[in-house]
PDB file of C-alpha atoms in Angstrom:
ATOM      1  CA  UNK R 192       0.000   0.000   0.000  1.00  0.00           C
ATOM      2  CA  UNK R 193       1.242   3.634  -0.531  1.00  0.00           C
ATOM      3  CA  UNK R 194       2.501   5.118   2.447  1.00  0.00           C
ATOM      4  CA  UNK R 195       4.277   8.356   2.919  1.00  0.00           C
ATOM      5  CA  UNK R 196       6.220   8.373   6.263  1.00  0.00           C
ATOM      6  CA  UNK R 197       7.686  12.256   7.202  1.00  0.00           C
ATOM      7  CA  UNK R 198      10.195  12.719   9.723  1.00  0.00           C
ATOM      8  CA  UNK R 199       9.649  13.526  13.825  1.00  0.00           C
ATOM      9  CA  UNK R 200       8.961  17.199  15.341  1.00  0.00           C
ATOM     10  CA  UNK R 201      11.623  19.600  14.988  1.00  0.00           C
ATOM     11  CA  UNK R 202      12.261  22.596  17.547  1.00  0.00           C
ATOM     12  CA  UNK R 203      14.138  25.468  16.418  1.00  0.00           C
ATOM     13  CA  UNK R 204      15.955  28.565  17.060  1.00  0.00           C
ATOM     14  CA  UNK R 205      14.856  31.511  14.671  1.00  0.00           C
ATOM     15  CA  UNK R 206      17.544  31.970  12.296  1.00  0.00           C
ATOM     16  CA  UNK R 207      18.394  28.111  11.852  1.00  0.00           C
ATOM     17  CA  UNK R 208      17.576  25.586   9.412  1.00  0.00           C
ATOM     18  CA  UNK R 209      15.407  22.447   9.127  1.00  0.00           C
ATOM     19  CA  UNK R 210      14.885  19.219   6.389  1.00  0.00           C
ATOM     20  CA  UNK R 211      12.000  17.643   6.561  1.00  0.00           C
ATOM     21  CA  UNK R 212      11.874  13.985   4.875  1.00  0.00           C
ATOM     22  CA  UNK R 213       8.812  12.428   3.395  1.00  0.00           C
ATOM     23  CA  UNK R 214       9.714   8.321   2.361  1.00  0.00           C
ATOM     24  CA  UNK R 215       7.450   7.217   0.202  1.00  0.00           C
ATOM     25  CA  UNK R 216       6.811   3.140  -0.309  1.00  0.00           C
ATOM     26  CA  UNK R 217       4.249   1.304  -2.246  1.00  0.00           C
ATOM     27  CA  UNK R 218       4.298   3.003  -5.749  1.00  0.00           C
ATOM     28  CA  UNK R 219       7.055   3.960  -8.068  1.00  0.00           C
ATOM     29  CA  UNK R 220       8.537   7.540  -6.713  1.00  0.00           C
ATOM     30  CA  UNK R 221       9.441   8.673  -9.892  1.00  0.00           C
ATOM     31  CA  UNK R 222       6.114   8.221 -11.051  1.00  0.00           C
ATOM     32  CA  UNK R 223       4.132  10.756  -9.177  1.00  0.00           C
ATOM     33  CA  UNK R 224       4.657  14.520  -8.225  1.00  0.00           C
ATOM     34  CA  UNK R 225       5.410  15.417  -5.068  1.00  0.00           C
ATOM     35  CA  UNK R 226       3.600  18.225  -3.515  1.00  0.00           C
ATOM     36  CA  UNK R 227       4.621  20.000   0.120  1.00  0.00           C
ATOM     37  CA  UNK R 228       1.377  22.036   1.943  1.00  0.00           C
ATOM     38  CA  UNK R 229       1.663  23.916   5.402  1.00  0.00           C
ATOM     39  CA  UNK R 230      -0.543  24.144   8.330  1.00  0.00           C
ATOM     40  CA  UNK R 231       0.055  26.787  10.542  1.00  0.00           C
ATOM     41  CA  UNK R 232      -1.913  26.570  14.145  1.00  0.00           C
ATOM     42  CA  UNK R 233      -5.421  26.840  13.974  1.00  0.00           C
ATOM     43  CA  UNK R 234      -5.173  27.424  10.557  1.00  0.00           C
ATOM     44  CA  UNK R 235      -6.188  25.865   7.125  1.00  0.00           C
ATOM     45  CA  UNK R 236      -4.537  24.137   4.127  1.00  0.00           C
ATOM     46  CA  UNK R 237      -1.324  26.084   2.476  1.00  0.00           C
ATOM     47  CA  UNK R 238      -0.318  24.674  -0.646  1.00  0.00           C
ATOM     48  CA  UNK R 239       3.699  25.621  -0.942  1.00  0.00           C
ATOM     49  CA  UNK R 240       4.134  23.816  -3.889  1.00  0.00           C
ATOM     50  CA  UNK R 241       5.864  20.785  -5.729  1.00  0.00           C
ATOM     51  CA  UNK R 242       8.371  18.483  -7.241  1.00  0.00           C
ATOM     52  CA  UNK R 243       8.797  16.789 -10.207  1.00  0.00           C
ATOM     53  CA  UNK R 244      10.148  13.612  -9.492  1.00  0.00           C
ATOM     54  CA  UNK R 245      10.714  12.768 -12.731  1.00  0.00           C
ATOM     55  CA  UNK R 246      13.213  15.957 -13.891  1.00  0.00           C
ATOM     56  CA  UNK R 247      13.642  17.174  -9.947  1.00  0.00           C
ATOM     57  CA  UNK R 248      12.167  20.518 -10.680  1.00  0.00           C
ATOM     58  CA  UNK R 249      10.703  22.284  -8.365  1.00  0.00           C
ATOM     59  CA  UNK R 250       7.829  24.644  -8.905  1.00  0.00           C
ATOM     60  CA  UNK R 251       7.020  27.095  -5.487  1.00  0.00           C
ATOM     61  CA  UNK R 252       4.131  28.781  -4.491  1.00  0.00           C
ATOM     62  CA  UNK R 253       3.783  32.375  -4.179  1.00  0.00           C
ATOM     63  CA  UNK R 254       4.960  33.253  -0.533  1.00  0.00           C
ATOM     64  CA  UNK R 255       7.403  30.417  -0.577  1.00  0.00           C
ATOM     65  CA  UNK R 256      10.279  31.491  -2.355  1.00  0.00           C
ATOM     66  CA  UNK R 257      13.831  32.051  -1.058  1.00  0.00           C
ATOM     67  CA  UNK R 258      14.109  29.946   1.968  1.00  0.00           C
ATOM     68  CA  UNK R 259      12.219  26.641   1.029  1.00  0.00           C
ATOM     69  CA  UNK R 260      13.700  24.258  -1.097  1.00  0.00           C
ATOM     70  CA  UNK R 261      12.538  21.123  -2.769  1.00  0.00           C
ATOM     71  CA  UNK R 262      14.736  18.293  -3.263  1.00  0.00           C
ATOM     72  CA  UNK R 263      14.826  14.136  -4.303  1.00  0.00           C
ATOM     73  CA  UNK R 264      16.517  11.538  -3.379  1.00  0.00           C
ATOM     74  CA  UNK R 265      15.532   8.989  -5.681  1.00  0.00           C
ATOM     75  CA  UNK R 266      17.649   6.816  -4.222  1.00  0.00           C
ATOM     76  CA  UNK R 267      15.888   6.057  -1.276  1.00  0.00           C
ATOM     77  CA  UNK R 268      12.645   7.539  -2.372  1.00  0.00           C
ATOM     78  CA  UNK R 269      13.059  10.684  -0.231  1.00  0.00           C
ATOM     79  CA  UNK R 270      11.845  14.165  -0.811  1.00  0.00           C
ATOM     80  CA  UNK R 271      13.107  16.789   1.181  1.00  0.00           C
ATOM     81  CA  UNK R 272      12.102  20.247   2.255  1.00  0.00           C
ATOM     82  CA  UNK R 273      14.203  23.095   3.632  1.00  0.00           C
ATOM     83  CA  UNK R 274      13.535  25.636   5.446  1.00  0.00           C
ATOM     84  CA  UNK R 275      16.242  28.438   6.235  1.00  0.00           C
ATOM     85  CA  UNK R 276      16.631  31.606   8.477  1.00  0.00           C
ATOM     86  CA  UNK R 277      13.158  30.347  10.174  1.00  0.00           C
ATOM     87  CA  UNK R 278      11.010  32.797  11.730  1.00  0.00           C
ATOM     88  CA  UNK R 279       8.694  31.965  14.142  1.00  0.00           C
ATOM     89  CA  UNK R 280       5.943  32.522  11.899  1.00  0.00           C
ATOM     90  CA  UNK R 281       7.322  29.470  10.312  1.00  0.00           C
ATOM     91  CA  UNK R 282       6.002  27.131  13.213  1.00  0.00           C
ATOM     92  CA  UNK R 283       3.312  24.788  11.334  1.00  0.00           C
ATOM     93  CA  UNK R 284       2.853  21.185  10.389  1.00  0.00           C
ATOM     94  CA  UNK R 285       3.980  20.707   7.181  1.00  0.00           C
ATOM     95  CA  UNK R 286       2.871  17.702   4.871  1.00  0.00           C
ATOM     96  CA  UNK R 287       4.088  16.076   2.034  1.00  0.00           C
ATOM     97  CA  UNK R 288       1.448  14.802  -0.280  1.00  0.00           C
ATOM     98  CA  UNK R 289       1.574  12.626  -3.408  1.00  0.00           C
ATOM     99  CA  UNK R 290      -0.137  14.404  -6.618  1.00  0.00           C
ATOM    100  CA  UNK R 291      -0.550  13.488  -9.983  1.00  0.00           C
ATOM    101  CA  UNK R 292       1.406  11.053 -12.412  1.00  0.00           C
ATOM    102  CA  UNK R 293       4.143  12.084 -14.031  1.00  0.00           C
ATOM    103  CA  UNK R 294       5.615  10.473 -17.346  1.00  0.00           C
ATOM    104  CA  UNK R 295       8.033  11.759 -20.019  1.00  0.00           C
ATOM    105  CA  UNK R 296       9.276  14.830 -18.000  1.00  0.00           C
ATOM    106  CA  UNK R 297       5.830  15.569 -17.306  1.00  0.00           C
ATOM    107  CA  UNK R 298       3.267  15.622 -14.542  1.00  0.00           C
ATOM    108  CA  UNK R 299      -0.619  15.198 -14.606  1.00  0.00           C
ATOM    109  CA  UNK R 300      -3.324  16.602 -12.634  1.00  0.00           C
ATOM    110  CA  UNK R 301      -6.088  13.666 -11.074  1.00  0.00           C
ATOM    111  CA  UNK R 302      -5.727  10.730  -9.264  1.00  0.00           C
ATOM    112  CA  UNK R 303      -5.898  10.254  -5.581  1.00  0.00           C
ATOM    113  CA  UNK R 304      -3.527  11.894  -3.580  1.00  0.00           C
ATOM    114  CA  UNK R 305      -1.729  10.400  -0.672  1.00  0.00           C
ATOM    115  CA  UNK R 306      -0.378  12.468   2.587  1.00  0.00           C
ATOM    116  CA  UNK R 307       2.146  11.677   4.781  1.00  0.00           C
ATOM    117  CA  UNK R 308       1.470  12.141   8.510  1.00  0.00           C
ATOM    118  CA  UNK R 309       3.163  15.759   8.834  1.00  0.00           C
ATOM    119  CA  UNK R 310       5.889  17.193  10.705  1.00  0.00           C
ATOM    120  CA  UNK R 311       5.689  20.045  13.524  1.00  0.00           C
ATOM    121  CA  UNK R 312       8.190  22.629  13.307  1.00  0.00           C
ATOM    122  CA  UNK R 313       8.456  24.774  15.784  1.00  0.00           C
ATOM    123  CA  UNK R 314      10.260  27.834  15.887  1.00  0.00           C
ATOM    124  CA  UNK R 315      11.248  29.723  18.855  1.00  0.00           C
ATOM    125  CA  UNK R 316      14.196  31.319  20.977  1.00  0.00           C
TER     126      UNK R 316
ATOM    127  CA  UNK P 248      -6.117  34.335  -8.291  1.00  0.00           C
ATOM    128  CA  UNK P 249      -8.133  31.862  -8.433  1.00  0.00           C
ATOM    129  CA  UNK P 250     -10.045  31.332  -5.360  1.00  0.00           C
ATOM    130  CA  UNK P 251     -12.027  28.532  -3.416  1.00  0.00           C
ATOM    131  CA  UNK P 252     -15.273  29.437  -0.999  1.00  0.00           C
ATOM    132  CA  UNK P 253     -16.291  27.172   1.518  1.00  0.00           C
ATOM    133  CA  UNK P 254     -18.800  27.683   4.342  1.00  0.00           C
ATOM    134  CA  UNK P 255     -16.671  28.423   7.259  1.00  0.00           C
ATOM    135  CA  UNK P 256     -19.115  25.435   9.546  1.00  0.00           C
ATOM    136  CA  UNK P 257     -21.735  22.975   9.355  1.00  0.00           C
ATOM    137  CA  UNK P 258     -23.971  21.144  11.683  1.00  0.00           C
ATOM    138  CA  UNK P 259     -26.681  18.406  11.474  1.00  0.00           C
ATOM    139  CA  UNK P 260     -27.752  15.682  13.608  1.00  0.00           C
ATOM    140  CA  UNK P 261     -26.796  12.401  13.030  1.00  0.00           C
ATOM    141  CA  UNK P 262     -28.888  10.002  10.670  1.00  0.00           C
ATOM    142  CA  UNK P 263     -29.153  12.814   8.414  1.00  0.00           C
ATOM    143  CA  UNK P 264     -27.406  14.208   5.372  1.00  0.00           C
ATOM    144  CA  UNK P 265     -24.832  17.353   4.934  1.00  0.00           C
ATOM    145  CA  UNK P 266     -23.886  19.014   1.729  1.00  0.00           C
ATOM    146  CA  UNK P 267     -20.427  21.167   1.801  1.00  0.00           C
ATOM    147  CA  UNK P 268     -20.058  23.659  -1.125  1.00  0.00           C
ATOM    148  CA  UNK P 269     -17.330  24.842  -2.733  1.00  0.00           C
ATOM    149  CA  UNK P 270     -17.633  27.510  -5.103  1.00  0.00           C
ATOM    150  CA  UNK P 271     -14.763  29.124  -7.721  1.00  0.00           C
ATOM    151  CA  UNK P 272     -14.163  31.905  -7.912  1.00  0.00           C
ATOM    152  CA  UNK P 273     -13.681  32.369 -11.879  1.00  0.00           C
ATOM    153  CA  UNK P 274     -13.363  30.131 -14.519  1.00  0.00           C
ATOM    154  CA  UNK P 275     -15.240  27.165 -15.007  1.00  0.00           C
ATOM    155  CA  UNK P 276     -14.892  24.550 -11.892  1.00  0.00           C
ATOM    156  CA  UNK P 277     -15.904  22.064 -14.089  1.00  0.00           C
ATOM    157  CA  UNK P 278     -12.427  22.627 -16.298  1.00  0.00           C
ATOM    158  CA  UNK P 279     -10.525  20.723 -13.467  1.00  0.00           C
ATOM    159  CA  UNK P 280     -10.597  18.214 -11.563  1.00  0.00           C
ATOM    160  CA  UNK P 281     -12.292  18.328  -7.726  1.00  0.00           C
ATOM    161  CA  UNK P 282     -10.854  16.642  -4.252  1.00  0.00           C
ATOM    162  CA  UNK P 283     -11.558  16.693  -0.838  1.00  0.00           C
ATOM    163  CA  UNK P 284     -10.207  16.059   1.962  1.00  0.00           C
ATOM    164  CA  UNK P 285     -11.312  14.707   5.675  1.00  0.00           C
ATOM    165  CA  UNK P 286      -9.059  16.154   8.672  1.00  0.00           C
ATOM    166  CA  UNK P 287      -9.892  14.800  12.104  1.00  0.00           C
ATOM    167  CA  UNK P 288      -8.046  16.598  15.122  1.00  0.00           C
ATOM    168  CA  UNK P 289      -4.718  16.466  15.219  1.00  0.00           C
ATOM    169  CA  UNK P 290      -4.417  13.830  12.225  1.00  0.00           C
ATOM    170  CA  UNK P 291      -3.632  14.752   8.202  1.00  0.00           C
ATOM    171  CA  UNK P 292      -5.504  15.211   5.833  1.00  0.00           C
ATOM    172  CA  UNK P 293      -7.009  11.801   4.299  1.00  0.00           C
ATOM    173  CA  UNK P 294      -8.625  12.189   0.536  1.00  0.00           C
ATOM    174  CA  UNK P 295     -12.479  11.678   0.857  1.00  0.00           C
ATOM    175  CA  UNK P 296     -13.134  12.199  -2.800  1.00  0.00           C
ATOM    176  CA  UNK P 297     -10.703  12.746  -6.130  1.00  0.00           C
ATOM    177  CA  UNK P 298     -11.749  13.656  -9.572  1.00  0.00           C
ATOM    178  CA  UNK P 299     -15.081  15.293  -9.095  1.00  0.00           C
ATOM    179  CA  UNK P 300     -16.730  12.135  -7.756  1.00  0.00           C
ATOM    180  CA  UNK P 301     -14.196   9.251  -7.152  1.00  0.00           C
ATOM    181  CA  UNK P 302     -14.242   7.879  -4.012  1.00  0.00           C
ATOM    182  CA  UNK P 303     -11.042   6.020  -2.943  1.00  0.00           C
ATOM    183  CA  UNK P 304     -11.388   2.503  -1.477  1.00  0.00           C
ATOM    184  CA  UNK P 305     -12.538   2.526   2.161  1.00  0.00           C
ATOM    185  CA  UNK P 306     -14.028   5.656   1.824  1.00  0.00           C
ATOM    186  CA  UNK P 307     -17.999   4.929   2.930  1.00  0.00           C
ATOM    187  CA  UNK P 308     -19.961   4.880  -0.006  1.00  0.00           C
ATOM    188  CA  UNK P 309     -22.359   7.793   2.536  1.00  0.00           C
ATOM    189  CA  UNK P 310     -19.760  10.234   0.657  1.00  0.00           C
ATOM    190  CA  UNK P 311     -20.041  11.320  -2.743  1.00  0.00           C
ATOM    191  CA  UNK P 312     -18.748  14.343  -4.805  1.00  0.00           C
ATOM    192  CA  UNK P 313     -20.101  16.393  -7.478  1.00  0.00           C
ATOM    193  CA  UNK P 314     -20.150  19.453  -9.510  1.00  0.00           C
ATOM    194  CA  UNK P 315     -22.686  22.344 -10.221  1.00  0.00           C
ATOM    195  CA  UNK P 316     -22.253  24.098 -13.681  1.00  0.00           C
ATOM    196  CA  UNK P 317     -24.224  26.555 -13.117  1.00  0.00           C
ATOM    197  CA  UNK P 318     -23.293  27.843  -9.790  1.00  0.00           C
ATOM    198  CA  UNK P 319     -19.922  27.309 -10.389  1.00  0.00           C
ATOM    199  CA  UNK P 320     -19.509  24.667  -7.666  1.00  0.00           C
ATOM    200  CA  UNK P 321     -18.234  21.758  -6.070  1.00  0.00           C
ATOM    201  CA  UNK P 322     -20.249  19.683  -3.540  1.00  0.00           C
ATOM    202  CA  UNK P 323     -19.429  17.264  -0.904  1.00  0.00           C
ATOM    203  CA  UNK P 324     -22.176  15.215   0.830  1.00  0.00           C
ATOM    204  CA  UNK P 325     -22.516  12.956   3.442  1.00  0.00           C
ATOM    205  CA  UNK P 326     -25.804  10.992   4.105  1.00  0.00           C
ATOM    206  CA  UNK P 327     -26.619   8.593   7.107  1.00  0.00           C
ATOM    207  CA  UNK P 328     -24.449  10.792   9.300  1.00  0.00           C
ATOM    208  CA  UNK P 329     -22.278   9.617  11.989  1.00  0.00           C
ATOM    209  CA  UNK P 330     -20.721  11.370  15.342  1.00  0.00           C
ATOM    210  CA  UNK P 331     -17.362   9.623  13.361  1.00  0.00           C
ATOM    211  CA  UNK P 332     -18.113  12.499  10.202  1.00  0.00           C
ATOM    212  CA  UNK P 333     -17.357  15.430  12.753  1.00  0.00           C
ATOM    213  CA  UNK P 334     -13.907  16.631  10.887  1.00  0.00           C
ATOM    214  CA  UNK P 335     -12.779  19.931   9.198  1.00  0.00           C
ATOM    215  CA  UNK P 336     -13.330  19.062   4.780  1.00  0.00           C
ATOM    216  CA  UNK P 337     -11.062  21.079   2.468  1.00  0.00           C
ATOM    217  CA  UNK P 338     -11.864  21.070  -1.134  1.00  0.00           C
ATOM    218  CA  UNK P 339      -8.910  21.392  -3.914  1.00  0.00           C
ATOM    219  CA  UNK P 340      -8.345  22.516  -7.183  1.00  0.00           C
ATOM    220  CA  UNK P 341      -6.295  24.130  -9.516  1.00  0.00           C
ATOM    221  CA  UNK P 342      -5.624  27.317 -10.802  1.00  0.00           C
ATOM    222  CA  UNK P 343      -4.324  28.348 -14.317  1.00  0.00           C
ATOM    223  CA  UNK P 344      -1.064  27.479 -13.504  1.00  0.00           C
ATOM    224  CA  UNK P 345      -2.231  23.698 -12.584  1.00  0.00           C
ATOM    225  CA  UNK P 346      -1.030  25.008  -9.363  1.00  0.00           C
ATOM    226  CA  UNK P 347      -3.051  23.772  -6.214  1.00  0.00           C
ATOM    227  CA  UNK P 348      -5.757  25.870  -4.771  1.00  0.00           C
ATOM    228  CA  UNK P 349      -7.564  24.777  -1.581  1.00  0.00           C
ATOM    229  CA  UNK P 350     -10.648  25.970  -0.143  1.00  0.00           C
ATOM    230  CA  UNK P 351     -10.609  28.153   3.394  1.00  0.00           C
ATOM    231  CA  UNK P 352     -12.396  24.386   5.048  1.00  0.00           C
ATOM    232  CA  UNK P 353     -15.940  23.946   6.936  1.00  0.00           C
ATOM    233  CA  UNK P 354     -16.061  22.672   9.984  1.00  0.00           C
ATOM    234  CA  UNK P 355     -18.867  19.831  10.015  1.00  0.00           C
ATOM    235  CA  UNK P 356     -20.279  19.196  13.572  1.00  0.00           C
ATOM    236  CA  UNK P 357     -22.633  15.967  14.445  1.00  0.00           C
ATOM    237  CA  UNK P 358     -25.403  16.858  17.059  1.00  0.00           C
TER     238      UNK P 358
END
């Protein structure tokens, strides 16, 4: 079965750096896109944008430029997101969710999407 | 932008059914494709519904999707409600870009 497993809660300092991980199992990785969405406290769905899997090219949302970054380890069938001089407006849960298939350098919208269980940054001195 | 309006909360008792809309905010809603999403306290996000009206397998068959052409909206109901159903539902979309756009969420409360 799919399964996208994220990495444990993460307390930092403002002014650091986190990586989130999101290991995906059950499907071919390279097959689907990637997509990262926040959730600050008390707050709705953020989407912050996504990776193709297939070419590693990310795509970000407006409001997340800068410090996040998107990155694959196909490897291990890993994606990554950093985060960099955090602020503690940062602090959220942030999920990594599967999105559409990808083929040829390409990636489709449809199909069911998969999240992992999220990850709680925190930020504060 | 392209925008996504949800009812900020429901309620209904339970035995009964619940419709969620969704409505764009230009464009035709129909042009792309329509999920939602269930999100219990303190869990993620689980899909409820994908492509308009798909509904994954384990999902109840008391949810179903659909779309509204001519109010420019997406709909989420839930018949036979249970005190289980009491979650926060996002829609999703896409905007021009084929970017992700998700709706503000409704609260659903069983009484």
């Amino acid at each position: 079965q799919v399964q996208l497993v994220q990495s444990g809660s993460e307390l930092k300092k403002p002014g650091a750096s986190v990586k989130v991980s999101c290991k995906a199992s059950g499907y071919t990785f390279t097959s689907y896109a990637m997509n990262w969405v926040r959730q600050a406290p008390g707050q709705g769905l953020e989407w912050m944008g996504w990776i193709n899997t297939n070419t590693g090219n990310p795509t970000y949302a407006q409001g997340f430029t800068g410090r996040f970054v998107f990155s694959l380890d196909t490897s291990v069938s890993t994606a990554y997101l950093q985060i960099s001089s955090l602020k503690a407006e940062d602090t959220a849960v942030y999920y990594c969710a599967r999105g559409g298939y990808c083929s040829g350098g390409s990636c489709f919208k449809g199909g069911r999407d998969y999240w992992g269980q999220g990850t709680l940054v925190t930020v504060s001195s | 932008n392209f925008m996504l309006t949800q009812p900020h909360s429901v309620s209904e008792s339970p035995g009964k059914t619940v419709t969620i809309s969704c409505t764009g905010s230009s464009g035709s809603i129909a042009s792309n494709y329509v999920q939602w999403y269930q999100q219990r306290p303190g869990s993620a996000p689980t899909t409820v519904i994908y492509e308009d009206n798909q509904r994954p397998s384990g999902v109840p068959d008391r949810f179903s999707g659909s779309i509204d052409s001519s109010s420019n909206s997406a709909s989420l109901t839930i018949s036979g409600l249970k005190t289980e159903d009491e979650a926060d539902y996002y829609c999703q979309s896409y905007d021009s870009s084929s970017h992700w756009v998700f709706g503000g969420g409704t609260k659903l409360t069983v009484l």
